[in-house]
Amino acid sequence: MNLKRNIIKNGIASSLQKVVKIAEQLLLVPFFIRYWGADYYGEWLTLTIVPSFLSLADLGFGTAVANTFLFKYASGDKQGAANTAKTGIIIVSLLVIVCLVLSFLILAISHHYKLFDKSLIKPNDAVIALSILLTSRIINFYQQIFEAYFRAARRANVGISLQTMLSITNLGLSLIVLVTGGGIIQYSLASLFVILIYNPIYIYTAVRTLGLYKEHTAFFVKKEIRGLLQKGIGYFLSPIWQAVYFQGITFIVRITLGPSAVTIFNTVRSLIRSAGQAFSMLIVAVYPDFQFEMGAGNIAVAKRIFLGVLGINLITALGFVLGLLLFGQPLYAWWTKNALIVPTEVWIIFITSILFYSIWFTSSFIFEALNKPYVITVAGLCFSVLSMLISYVLCRKFSLAGAAIGNLSFDVLMCLYILPVSCKILDMKISDLFKQAIFSVKHTYTAIRLR
């Protein structure tokens, strides 16, 4: 397999995927504000905190199964990979059933004790919409396992393209719902409909692409469950810290500053975090082959690929910082139809976070590729809680600027923690890491050709 050609194909597929993801994040916002209103949309953003927490109960099992499966397949243990996949699928199926029951039970209890009554959204509508969203999130537990099939077949671009088709379809249906006057229930139903159609197609294509079933009969291996769960708990912390960080600060803004402030904060953060789609575009392109090379023991190749990605993302981050400083506020005003006003200091604080974010985010995929989730997820959980506390204290004193500082503090802390750990893994000094990363940009194609 030509590694350069493979990464280019993945790059093309991931580029289209990220364009669509950015469209999902940014394109819908003006429609939400126009058809639902800023306050109602802010309440919806607050309400979706619930699915973000309740849909985490796969315990990271899907990611643990996917990475274990890929490492076994890359090392030549195809029978072991098949057994891991079957064991994982059976356990995930049980988790799906348990999570659906528990989620609906929690929603019923919340509705009984009138926890949704203080929202601008009708309580019954809130419960129905959240039930539908939870179902969509939980059904997606399967996706990570079968994504590994595409990576193992060195056809990651096919899996990425299928995910892009899902996003495009979901975006189109969401726009139709909003323009035709649909509410949160119709919006949630559209998402569930796409998932129910898409997932069987995705799974079928993944299985047929790898063709592992043609040569190996998979068996359920009970003793493998413990190891997968240990890894899974580490990955489980990833969506938890992300929910605490993203939804937690949103909740802090809501209780201290109100629903309109939530809309301003989340729309600015969405615009700024769109830079992350650019960073992950390259990561997604190289990750399947980076992980495969790590599993096959080709460490030198994987290291050179990483340095090239870090260098390119640093340059990209500087470009975003400069572009948003010059054109960001007029762009935001046009995007929101001048319905929201962002203080200049809030804007500058958010922009500052981009550079720190680019460094730690690029470095973080090393740990998932090595199947060592605890290194990144424990730090993420600790710093997300700390950033929430900072946001709460500073919101009361500095309003939205305080929330922006809390948001920035997370990226700074993650950067300070991850850089030394990454350098230790790569056996490099921090100064050497940046120097080699920048110089490696012009040699990226040469680096990824090496086997």
GROMACS .gro file of C-alpha atoms in nm:
model
  451
    1MET     CA    1   0.000   0.000   0.000
    2ASN     CA    2   0.141   0.340  -0.100
    3LEU     CA    3   0.133   0.541   0.223
    4LYS     CA    4   0.151   0.879   0.052
    5ARG     CA    5  -0.140   0.800  -0.181
    6ASN     CA    6  -0.341   0.662   0.110
    7ILE     CA    7  -0.294   0.976   0.320
    8ILE     CA    8  -0.383   1.199   0.025
    9LYS     CA    9  -0.710   1.008  -0.024
   10ASN     CA   10  -0.784   1.035   0.346
   11GLY     CA   11  -0.697   1.403   0.330
   12ILE     CA   12  -0.942   1.473   0.049
   13ALA     CA   13  -1.218   1.284   0.230
   14SER     CA   14  -1.146   1.451   0.566
   15SER     CA   15  -1.131   1.796   0.404
   16LEU     CA   16  -1.482   1.756   0.270
   17GLN     CA   17  -1.594   1.616   0.605
   18LYS     CA   18  -1.459   1.914   0.795
   19VAL     CA   19  -1.614   2.163   0.554
   20VAL     CA   20  -1.950   1.999   0.622
   21LYS     CA   21  -1.883   1.993   0.998
   22ILE     CA   22  -1.804   2.364   0.994
   23ALA     CA   23  -2.124   2.422   0.797
   24GLU     CA   24  -2.315   2.223   1.063
   25GLN     CA   25  -2.167   2.438   1.338
   26LEU     CA   26  -2.203   2.775   1.168
   27LEU     CA   27  -2.471   2.760   0.899
   28LEU     CA   28  -2.759   2.660   1.125
   29VAL     CA   29  -2.703   2.933   1.385
   30PRO     CA   30  -2.863   3.221   1.186
   31PHE     CA   31  -3.162   2.997   1.114
   32PHE     CA   32  -3.200   2.904   1.480
   33ILE     CA   33  -3.187   3.270   1.581
   34ARG     CA   34  -3.430   3.376   1.307
   35TYR     CA   35  -3.692   3.103   1.350
   36TRP     CA   36  -3.659   3.023   1.721
   37GLY     CA   37  -3.526   3.350   1.863
   38ALA     CA   38  -3.204   3.406   2.062
   39ASP     CA   39  -3.358   3.332   2.404
   40TYR     CA   40  -3.537   3.014   2.294
   41TYR     CA   41  -3.225   2.892   2.113
   42GLY     CA   42  -3.020   2.966   2.425
   43GLU     CA   43  -3.262   2.753   2.630
   44TRP     CA   44  -3.229   2.472   2.375
   45LEU     CA   45  -2.851   2.486   2.400
   46THR     CA   46  -2.881   2.463   2.778
   47LEU     CA   47  -3.131   2.178   2.753
   48THR     CA   48  -2.902   1.967   2.534
   49ILE     CA   49  -2.660   1.948   2.825
   50VAL     CA   50  -2.871   1.650   2.936
   51PRO     CA   51  -2.800   1.427   2.630
   52SER     CA   52  -2.433   1.523   2.649
   53PHE     CA   53  -2.411   1.369   2.995
   54LEU     CA   54  -2.660   1.082   2.968
   55SER     CA   55  -2.526   0.949   2.637
   56LEU     CA   56  -2.180   0.878   2.781
   57ALA     CA   57  -2.265   0.540   2.926
   58ASP     CA   58  -2.087   0.326   2.667
   59LEU     CA   59  -1.792   0.370   2.907
   60GLY     CA   60  -1.565   0.443   2.612
   61PHE     CA   61  -1.604   0.077   2.523
   62GLY     CA   62  -1.641   0.143   2.149
   63THR     CA   63  -1.309   0.327   2.127
   64ALA     CA   64  -1.133   0.063   2.339
   65VAL     CA   65  -1.265  -0.215   2.116
   66ALA     CA   66  -1.174  -0.025   1.797
   67ASN     CA   67  -0.814   0.044   1.900
   68THR     CA   68  -0.757  -0.307   2.040
   69PHE     CA   69  -0.905  -0.454   1.722
   70LEU     CA   70  -0.678  -0.244   1.500
   71PHE     CA   71  -0.359  -0.318   1.693
   72LYS     CA   72  -0.426  -0.692   1.671
   73TYR     CA   73  -0.509  -0.674   1.302
   74ALA     CA   74  -0.201  -0.460   1.220
   75SER     CA   75   0.027  -0.698   1.411
   76GLY     CA   76  -0.105  -0.994   1.211
   77ASP     CA   77  -0.336  -1.146   1.475
   78LYS     CA   78  -0.647  -1.142   1.254
   79GLN     CA   79  -0.827  -1.415   1.448
   80GLY     CA   80  -0.773  -1.220   1.769
   81ALA     CA   81  -0.903  -0.907   1.595
   82ALA     CA   82  -1.217  -1.090   1.484
   83ASN     CA   83  -1.277  -1.218   1.839
   84THR     CA   84  -1.230  -0.868   1.983
   85ALA     CA   85  -1.483  -0.725   1.739
   86LYS     CA   86  -1.749  -0.986   1.818
   87THR     CA   87  -1.695  -0.958   2.191
   88GLY     CA   88  -1.717  -0.580   2.170
   89ILE     CA   89  -2.032  -0.578   1.955
   90ILE     CA   90  -2.215  -0.808   2.198
   91ILE     CA   91  -2.122  -0.596   2.500
   92VAL     CA   92  -2.210  -0.269   2.322
   93SER     CA   93  -2.550  -0.415   2.230
   94LEU     CA   94  -2.619  -0.486   2.597
   95LEU     CA   95  -2.501  -0.137   2.689
   96VAL     CA   96  -2.735   0.018   2.432
   97ILE     CA   97  -3.034  -0.153   2.592
   98VAL     CA   98  -2.931  -0.059   2.945
   99CYS     CA   99  -2.855   0.301   2.851
  100LEU     CA  100  -3.187   0.350   2.675
  101VAL     CA  101  -3.380   0.220   2.976
  102LEU     CA  102  -3.180   0.429   3.227
  103SER     CA  103  -3.199   0.744   3.014
  104PHE     CA  104  -3.576   0.727   2.976
  105LEU     CA  105  -3.610   0.655   3.348
  106ILE     CA  106  -3.401   0.961   3.440
  107LEU     CA  107  -3.603   1.180   3.205
  108ALA     CA  108  -3.929   1.053   3.353
  109ILE     CA  109  -3.809   1.127   3.707
  110SER     CA  110  -3.687   1.473   3.603
  111HIS     CA  111  -4.023   1.549   3.443
  112HIS     CA  112  -4.212   1.421   3.749
  113TYR     CA  113  -4.022   1.657   3.977
  114LYS     CA  114  -4.076   1.945   3.731
  115LEU     CA  115  -3.707   2.009   3.663
  116PHE     CA  116  -3.794   2.140   3.314
  117ASP     CA  117  -4.068   2.379   3.425
  118LYS     CA  118  -3.847   2.687   3.458
  119SER     CA  119  -3.737   2.674   3.093
  120LEU     CA  120  -3.889   2.874   2.807
  121ILE     CA  121  -3.943   2.537   2.636
  122LYS     CA  122  -4.261   2.349   2.726
  123PRO     CA  123  -4.181   2.061   2.965
  124ASN     CA  124  -4.355   1.796   2.754
  125ASP     CA  125  -4.175   1.911   2.440
  126ALA     CA  126  -3.845   1.907   2.627
  127VAL     CA  127  -3.891   1.548   2.750
  128ILE     CA  128  -3.996   1.417   2.408
  129ALA     CA  129  -3.714   1.594   2.223
  130LEU     CA  130  -3.451   1.482   2.473
  131SER     CA  131  -3.575   1.122   2.454
  132ILE     CA  132  -3.533   1.127   2.078
  133LEU     CA  133  -3.187   1.287   2.098
  134LEU     CA  134  -3.073   1.033   2.356
  135THR     CA  135  -3.186   0.748   2.134
  136SER     CA  136  -2.984   0.892   1.843
  137ARG     CA  137  -2.671   0.933   2.056
  138ILE     CA  138  -2.690   0.586   2.208
  139ILE     CA  139  -2.746   0.410   1.875
  140ASN     CA  140  -2.421   0.569   1.757
  141PHE     CA  141  -2.227   0.360   2.010
  142TYR     CA  142  -2.169   0.110   1.729
  143GLN     CA  143  -2.003   0.354   1.491
  144GLN     CA  144  -1.657   0.361   1.651
  145ILE     CA  145  -1.615  -0.017   1.636
  146PHE     CA  146  -1.692  -0.036   1.265
  147GLU     CA  147  -1.485   0.272   1.186
  148ALA     CA  148  -1.185   0.055   1.282
  149TYR     CA  149  -1.279  -0.186   1.002
  150PHE     CA  150  -1.216   0.086   0.744
  151ARG     CA  151  -0.884   0.180   0.909
  152ALA     CA  152  -0.772  -0.184   0.918
  153ALA     CA  153  -0.856  -0.222   0.548
  154ARG     CA  154  -0.652   0.096   0.476
  155ARG     CA  155  -0.975   0.241   0.333
  156ALA     CA  156  -1.042   0.504   0.599
  157ASN     CA  157  -1.147   0.747   0.326
  158VAL     CA  158  -1.455   0.532   0.255
  159GLY     CA  159  -1.568   0.549   0.618
  160ILE     CA  160  -1.503   0.923   0.631
  161SER     CA  161  -1.705   0.977   0.314
  162LEU     CA  162  -2.000   0.785   0.457
  163GLN     CA  163  -1.989   0.998   0.772
  164THR     CA  164  -1.984   1.309   0.554
  165MET     CA  165  -2.294   1.190   0.371
  166LEU     CA  166  -2.465   1.153   0.709
  167SER     CA  167  -2.371   1.509   0.806
  168ILE     CA  168  -2.491   1.654   0.475
  169THR     CA  169  -2.823   1.473   0.502
  170ASN     CA  170  -2.867   1.578   0.865
  171LEU     CA  171  -2.782   1.939   0.781
  172GLY     CA  172  -3.029   1.946   0.494
  173LEU     CA  173  -3.313   1.800   0.699
  174SER     CA  174  -3.237   2.037   0.989
  175LEU     CA  175  -3.263   2.338   0.757
  176ILE     CA  176  -3.593   2.209   0.618
  177VAL     CA  177  -3.732   2.164   0.970
  178LEU     CA  178  -3.633   2.517   1.075
  179VAL     CA  179  -3.753   2.691   0.757
  180THR     CA  180  -4.089   2.511   0.765
  181GLY     CA  181  -4.151   2.617   1.125
  182GLY     CA  182  -4.059   2.292   1.298
  183GLY     CA  183  -3.980   2.288   1.668
  184ILE     CA  184  -3.742   2.090   1.885
  185ILE     CA  185  -3.938   1.766   1.848
  186GLN     CA  186  -3.931   1.776   1.467
  187TYR     CA  187  -3.565   1.880   1.476
  188SER     CA  188  -3.478   1.580   1.698
  189LEU     CA  189  -3.685   1.340   1.487
  190ALA     CA  190  -3.498   1.444   1.173
  191SER     CA  191  -3.168   1.354   1.341
  192LEU     CA  192  -3.299   1.015   1.459
  193PHE     CA  193  -3.436   0.934   1.114
  194VAL     CA  194  -3.096   0.991   0.952
  195ILE     CA  195  -2.920   0.774   1.213
  196LEU     CA  196  -3.164   0.486   1.167
  197ILE     CA  197  -3.111   0.486   0.790
  198TYR     CA  198  -2.737   0.554   0.795
  199ASN     CA  199  -2.603   0.314   1.060
  200PRO     CA  200  -2.704  -0.015   0.891
  201ILE     CA  201  -2.549   0.106   0.564
  202TYR     CA  202  -2.229   0.210   0.743
  203ILE     CA  203  -2.196  -0.123   0.928
  204TYR     CA  204  -2.266  -0.333   0.619
  205THR     CA  205  -2.011  -0.139   0.411
  206ALA     CA  206  -1.745  -0.167   0.684
  207VAL     CA  207  -1.782  -0.543   0.716
  208ARG     CA  208  -1.775  -0.596   0.339
  209THR     CA  209  -1.476  -0.363   0.290
  210LEU     CA  210  -1.249  -0.549   0.532
  211GLY     CA  211  -1.381  -0.896   0.450
  212LEU     CA  212  -1.244  -1.044   0.772
  213TYR     CA  213  -1.545  -1.274   0.801
  214LYS     CA  214  -1.439  -1.457   0.482
  215GLU     CA  215  -1.127  -1.606   0.643
  216HIS     CA  216  -1.195  -1.606   1.018
  217THR     CA  217  -1.491  -1.712   1.229
  218ALA     CA  218  -1.523  -1.478   1.526
  219PHE     CA  219  -1.582  -1.605   1.881
  220PHE     CA  220  -1.701  -1.436   2.197
  221VAL     CA  221  -1.406  -1.426   2.441
  222LYS     CA  222  -1.524  -1.365   2.795
  223LYS     CA  223  -1.177  -1.311   2.944
  224GLU     CA  224  -1.117  -1.021   2.706
  225ILE     CA  225  -1.398  -0.814   2.857
  226ARG     CA  226  -1.197  -0.704   3.160
  227GLY     CA  227  -0.911  -0.559   2.957
  228LEU     CA  228  -1.149  -0.381   2.722
  229LEU     CA  229  -1.341  -0.232   3.013
  230GLN     CA  230  -1.019  -0.103   3.173
  231LYS     CA  231  -0.929   0.076   2.852
  232GLY     CA  232  -1.291   0.174   2.801
  233ILE     CA  233  -1.313   0.359   3.131
  234GLY     CA  234  -1.016   0.568   3.021
  235TYR     CA  235  -1.192   0.662   2.698
  236PHE     CA  236  -1.514   0.714   2.893
  237LEU     CA  237  -1.350   1.010   3.065
  238SER     CA  238  -1.305   1.182   2.727
  239PRO     CA  239  -1.672   1.263   2.657
  240ILE     CA  240  -1.717   1.336   3.027
  241TRP     CA  241  -1.452   1.606   3.040
  242GLN     CA  242  -1.578   1.746   2.709
  243ALA     CA  243  -1.931   1.763   2.849
  244VAL     CA  244  -1.805   1.927   3.169
  245TYR     CA  245  -1.596   2.175   2.971
  246PHE     CA  246  -1.840   2.266   2.694
  247GLN     CA  247  -2.176   2.212   2.860
  248GLY     CA  248  -2.057   2.295   3.210
  249ILE     CA  249  -1.941   2.643   3.118
  250THR     CA  250  -2.261   2.689   2.917
  251PHE     CA  251  -2.458   2.607   3.234
  252ILE     CA  252  -2.248   2.852   3.435
  253VAL     CA  253  -2.319   3.128   3.183
  254ARG     CA  254  -2.690   3.043   3.191
  255ILE     CA  255  -2.729   3.064   3.569
  256THR     CA  256  -2.512   3.374   3.610
  257LEU     CA  257  -2.587   3.579   3.297
  258GLY     CA  258  -2.908   3.442   3.139
  259PRO     CA  259  -3.015   3.272   2.812
  260SER     CA  260  -2.914   3.556   2.579
  261ALA     CA  261  -2.559   3.539   2.716
  262VAL     CA  262  -2.560   3.163   2.647
  263THR     CA  263  -2.638   3.231   2.282
  264ILE     CA  264  -2.359   3.488   2.251
  265PHE     CA  265  -2.106   3.272   2.433
  266ASN     CA  266  -2.184   2.954   2.239
  267THR     CA  267  -2.197   3.121   1.898
  268VAL     CA  268  -1.861   3.292   1.953
  269ARG     CA  269  -1.710   2.969   2.084
  270SER     CA  270  -1.851   2.779   1.784
  271LEU     CA  271  -1.694   3.027   1.544
  272ILE     CA  272  -1.358   3.017   1.723
  273ARG     CA  273  -1.364   2.639   1.760
  274SER     CA  274  -1.425   2.604   1.388
  275ALA     CA  275  -1.046   2.637   1.373
  276GLY     CA  276  -1.039   2.295   1.537
  277GLN     CA  277  -1.204   2.149   1.228
  278ALA     CA  278  -0.907   2.271   1.026
  279PHE     CA  279  -0.663   2.117   1.276
  280SER     CA  280  -0.846   1.785   1.285
  281MET     CA  281  -0.872   1.780   0.905
  282LEU     CA  282  -0.506   1.685   0.878
  283ILE     CA  283  -0.517   1.465   1.187
  284VAL     CA  284  -0.806   1.264   1.045
  285ALA     CA  285  -0.613   1.226   0.719
  286VAL     CA  286  -0.301   1.080   0.879
  287TYR     CA  287  -0.443   0.913   1.190
  288PRO     CA  288  -0.547   0.578   1.034
  289ASP     CA  289  -0.202   0.521   0.884
  290PHE     CA  290  -0.024   0.673   1.185
  291GLN     CA  291  -0.200   0.425   1.413
  292PHE     CA  292  -0.144   0.136   1.174
  293GLU     CA  293   0.230   0.213   1.158
  294MET     CA  294   0.243   0.229   1.539
  295GLY     CA  295   0.069  -0.107   1.562
  296ALA     CA  296   0.308  -0.253   1.304
  297GLY     CA  297   0.608  -0.121   1.501
  298ASN     CA  298   0.720   0.143   1.247
  299ILE     CA  299   0.777   0.408   1.514
  300ALA     CA  300   1.014   0.628   1.310
  301VAL     CA  301   0.755   0.673   1.035
  302ALA     CA  302   0.482   0.757   1.287
  303LYS     CA  303   0.705   1.012   1.460
  304ARG     CA  304   0.785   1.194   1.136
  305ILE     CA  305   0.418   1.203   1.040
  306PHE     CA  306   0.332   1.359   1.376
  307LEU     CA  307   0.598   1.630   1.350
  308GLY     CA  308   0.471   1.727   1.007
  309VAL     CA  309   0.112   1.753   1.134
  310LEU     CA  310   0.215   1.964   1.434
  311GLY     CA  311   0.410   2.206   1.217
  312ILE     CA  312   0.126   2.254   0.968
  313ASN     CA  313  -0.132   2.302   1.245
  314LEU     CA  314   0.083   2.564   1.417
  315ILE     CA  315   0.102   2.764   1.095
  316THR     CA  316  -0.272   2.717   1.043
  317ALA     CA  317  -0.340   2.843   1.397
  318LEU     CA  318  -0.141   3.160   1.338
  319GLY     CA  319  -0.339   3.216   1.020
  320PHE     CA  320  -0.669   3.182   1.208
  321VAL     CA  321  -0.553   3.421   1.482
  322LEU     CA  322  -0.454   3.688   1.230
  323GLY     CA  323  -0.763   3.640   1.015
  324LEU     CA  324  -1.007   3.657   1.305
  325LEU     CA  325  -0.836   3.963   1.453
  326LEU     CA  326  -0.875   4.146   1.122
  327PHE     CA  327  -1.207   4.016   0.993
  328GLY     CA  328  -1.367   3.813   1.273
  329GLN     CA  329  -1.604   4.068   1.424
  330PRO     CA  330  -1.753   4.184   1.092
  331LEU     CA  331  -1.790   3.819   0.994
  332TYR     CA  332  -1.967   3.741   1.322
  333ALA     CA  333  -2.201   4.039   1.279
  334TRP     CA  334  -2.293   3.921   0.928
  335TRP     CA  335  -2.332   3.561   1.045
  336THR     CA  336  -2.575   3.653   1.326
  337LYS     CA  337  -2.753   3.925   1.124
  338ASN     CA  338  -2.634   4.185   1.380
  339ALA     CA  339  -2.864   4.026   1.639
  340LEU     CA  340  -2.581   3.973   1.891
  341ILE     CA  341  -2.311   4.209   2.017
  342VAL     CA  342  -1.979   4.070   2.142
  343PRO     CA  343  -1.752   4.288   2.359
  344THR     CA  344  -1.406   4.336   2.207
  345GLU     CA  345  -1.226   4.195   2.511
  346VAL     CA  346  -1.432   3.875   2.489
  347TRP     CA  347  -1.342   3.841   2.124
  348ILE     CA  348  -0.968   3.883   2.186
  349ILE     CA  349  -0.965   3.632   2.474
  350PHE     CA  350  -1.137   3.369   2.262
  351ILE     CA  351  -0.895   3.424   1.972
  352THR     CA  352  -0.596   3.384   2.204
  353SER     CA  353  -0.708   3.031   2.289
  354ILE     CA  354  -0.665   2.912   1.929
  355LEU     CA  355  -0.285   2.887   1.945
  356PHE     CA  356  -0.283   2.688   2.270
  357TYR     CA  357  -0.565   2.470   2.143
  358SER     CA  358  -0.378   2.384   1.823
  359ILE     CA  359  -0.078   2.255   2.020
  360TRP     CA  360  -0.249   2.034   2.276
  361PHE     CA  361  -0.518   1.911   2.036
  362THR     CA  362  -0.261   1.799   1.778
  363SER     CA  363  -0.050   1.627   2.043
  364SER     CA  364  -0.344   1.450   2.204
  365PHE     CA  365  -0.403   1.201   1.923
  366ILE     CA  366  -0.072   1.030   2.011
  367PHE     CA  367  -0.227   0.885   2.325
  368GLU     CA  368  -0.534   0.745   2.155
  369ALA     CA  369  -0.317   0.593   1.882
  370LEU     CA  370  -0.108   0.425   2.153
  371ASN     CA  371  -0.429   0.309   2.325
  372LYS     CA  372  -0.331   0.503   2.641
  373PRO     CA  373  -0.640   0.712   2.710
  374TYR     CA  374  -0.579   0.796   3.076
  375VAL     CA  375  -0.290   1.030   3.000
  376ILE     CA  376  -0.515   1.276   2.819
  377THR     CA  377  -0.856   1.210   2.972
  378VAL     CA  378  -0.762   1.244   3.340
  379ALA     CA  379  -0.595   1.577   3.265
  380GLY     CA  380  -0.895   1.686   3.060
  381LEU     CA  381  -1.136   1.605   3.342
  382CYS     CA  382  -0.931   1.786   3.607
  383PHE     CA  383  -0.874   2.097   3.397
  384SER     CA  384  -1.235   2.110   3.273
  385VAL     CA  385  -1.363   2.116   3.632
  386LEU     CA  386  -1.106   2.383   3.716
  387SER     CA  387  -1.206   2.594   3.414
  388MET     CA  388  -1.571   2.567   3.522
  389LEU     CA  389  -1.485   2.702   3.866
  390ILE     CA  390  -1.279   2.982   3.713
  391SER     CA  391  -1.569   3.068   3.482
  392TYR     CA  392  -1.817   3.080   3.770
  393VAL     CA  393  -1.601   3.311   3.981
  394LEU     CA  394  -1.506   3.541   3.695
  395CYS     CA  395  -1.854   3.551   3.535
  396ARG     CA  396  -1.990   3.714   3.848
  397LYS     CA  397  -1.718   3.977   3.832
  398PHE     CA  398  -1.641   4.029   3.462
  399SER     CA  399  -1.957   3.899   3.290
  400LEU     CA  400  -1.890   3.726   2.952
  401ALA     CA  401  -1.521   3.815   2.968
  402GLY     CA  402  -1.498   3.595   3.277
  403ALA     CA  403  -1.648   3.301   3.089
  404ALA     CA  404  -1.403   3.360   2.804
  405ILE     CA  405  -1.110   3.355   3.050
  406GLY     CA  406  -1.240   3.029   3.195
  407ASN     CA  407  -1.255   2.887   2.844
  408LEU     CA  408  -0.898   3.003   2.773
  409SER     CA  409  -0.764   2.863   3.101
  410PHE     CA  410  -0.849   2.509   2.993
  411ASP     CA  411  -0.647   2.532   2.670
  412VAL     CA  412  -0.348   2.686   2.848
  413LEU     CA  413  -0.345   2.420   3.121
  414MET     CA  414  -0.382   2.135   2.872
  415CYS     CA  415  -0.098   2.274   2.664
  416LEU     CA  416   0.133   2.306   2.966
  417TYR     CA  417   0.058   1.949   3.071
  418ILE     CA  418   0.056   1.763   2.738
  419LEU     CA  419   0.369   1.912   2.582
  420PRO     CA  420   0.618   1.765   2.835
  421VAL     CA  421   0.443   1.426   2.827
  422SER     CA  422   0.443   1.419   2.446
  423CYS     CA  423   0.811   1.510   2.436
  424LYS     CA  424   0.890   1.231   2.681
  425ILE     CA  425   0.714   0.978   2.458
  426LEU     CA  426   0.900   1.106   2.151
  427ASP     CA  427   1.229   1.132   2.345
  428MET     CA  428   1.266   1.500   2.256
  429LYS     CA  429   1.306   1.838   2.424
  430ILE     CA  430   1.021   2.087   2.389
  431SER     CA  431   1.245   2.326   2.196
  432ASP     CA  432   1.345   2.046   1.959
  433LEU     CA  433   0.981   1.947   1.916
  434PHE     CA  434   0.879   2.287   1.781
  435LYS     CA  435   1.193   2.331   1.574
  436GLN     CA  436   1.159   1.994   1.405
  437ALA     CA  437   0.785   2.040   1.361
  438ILE     CA  438   0.825   2.367   1.172
  439PHE     CA  439   1.115   2.240   0.961
  440SER     CA  440   0.930   1.918   0.887
  441VAL     CA  441   0.645   2.102   0.714
  442LYS     CA  442   0.833   2.132   0.386
  443HIS     CA  443   0.943   1.769   0.414
  444THR     CA  444   0.601   1.622   0.507
  445TYR     CA  445   0.550   1.437   0.182
  446THR     CA  446   0.899   1.289   0.201
  447ALA     CA  447   0.837   1.180   0.559
  448ILE     CA  448   0.509   1.002   0.493
  449ARG     CA  449   0.661   0.811   0.199
  450LEU     CA  450   0.906   0.637   0.433
  451ARG     CA  451   0.808   0.290   0.547
   0.00000   0.00000   0.00000
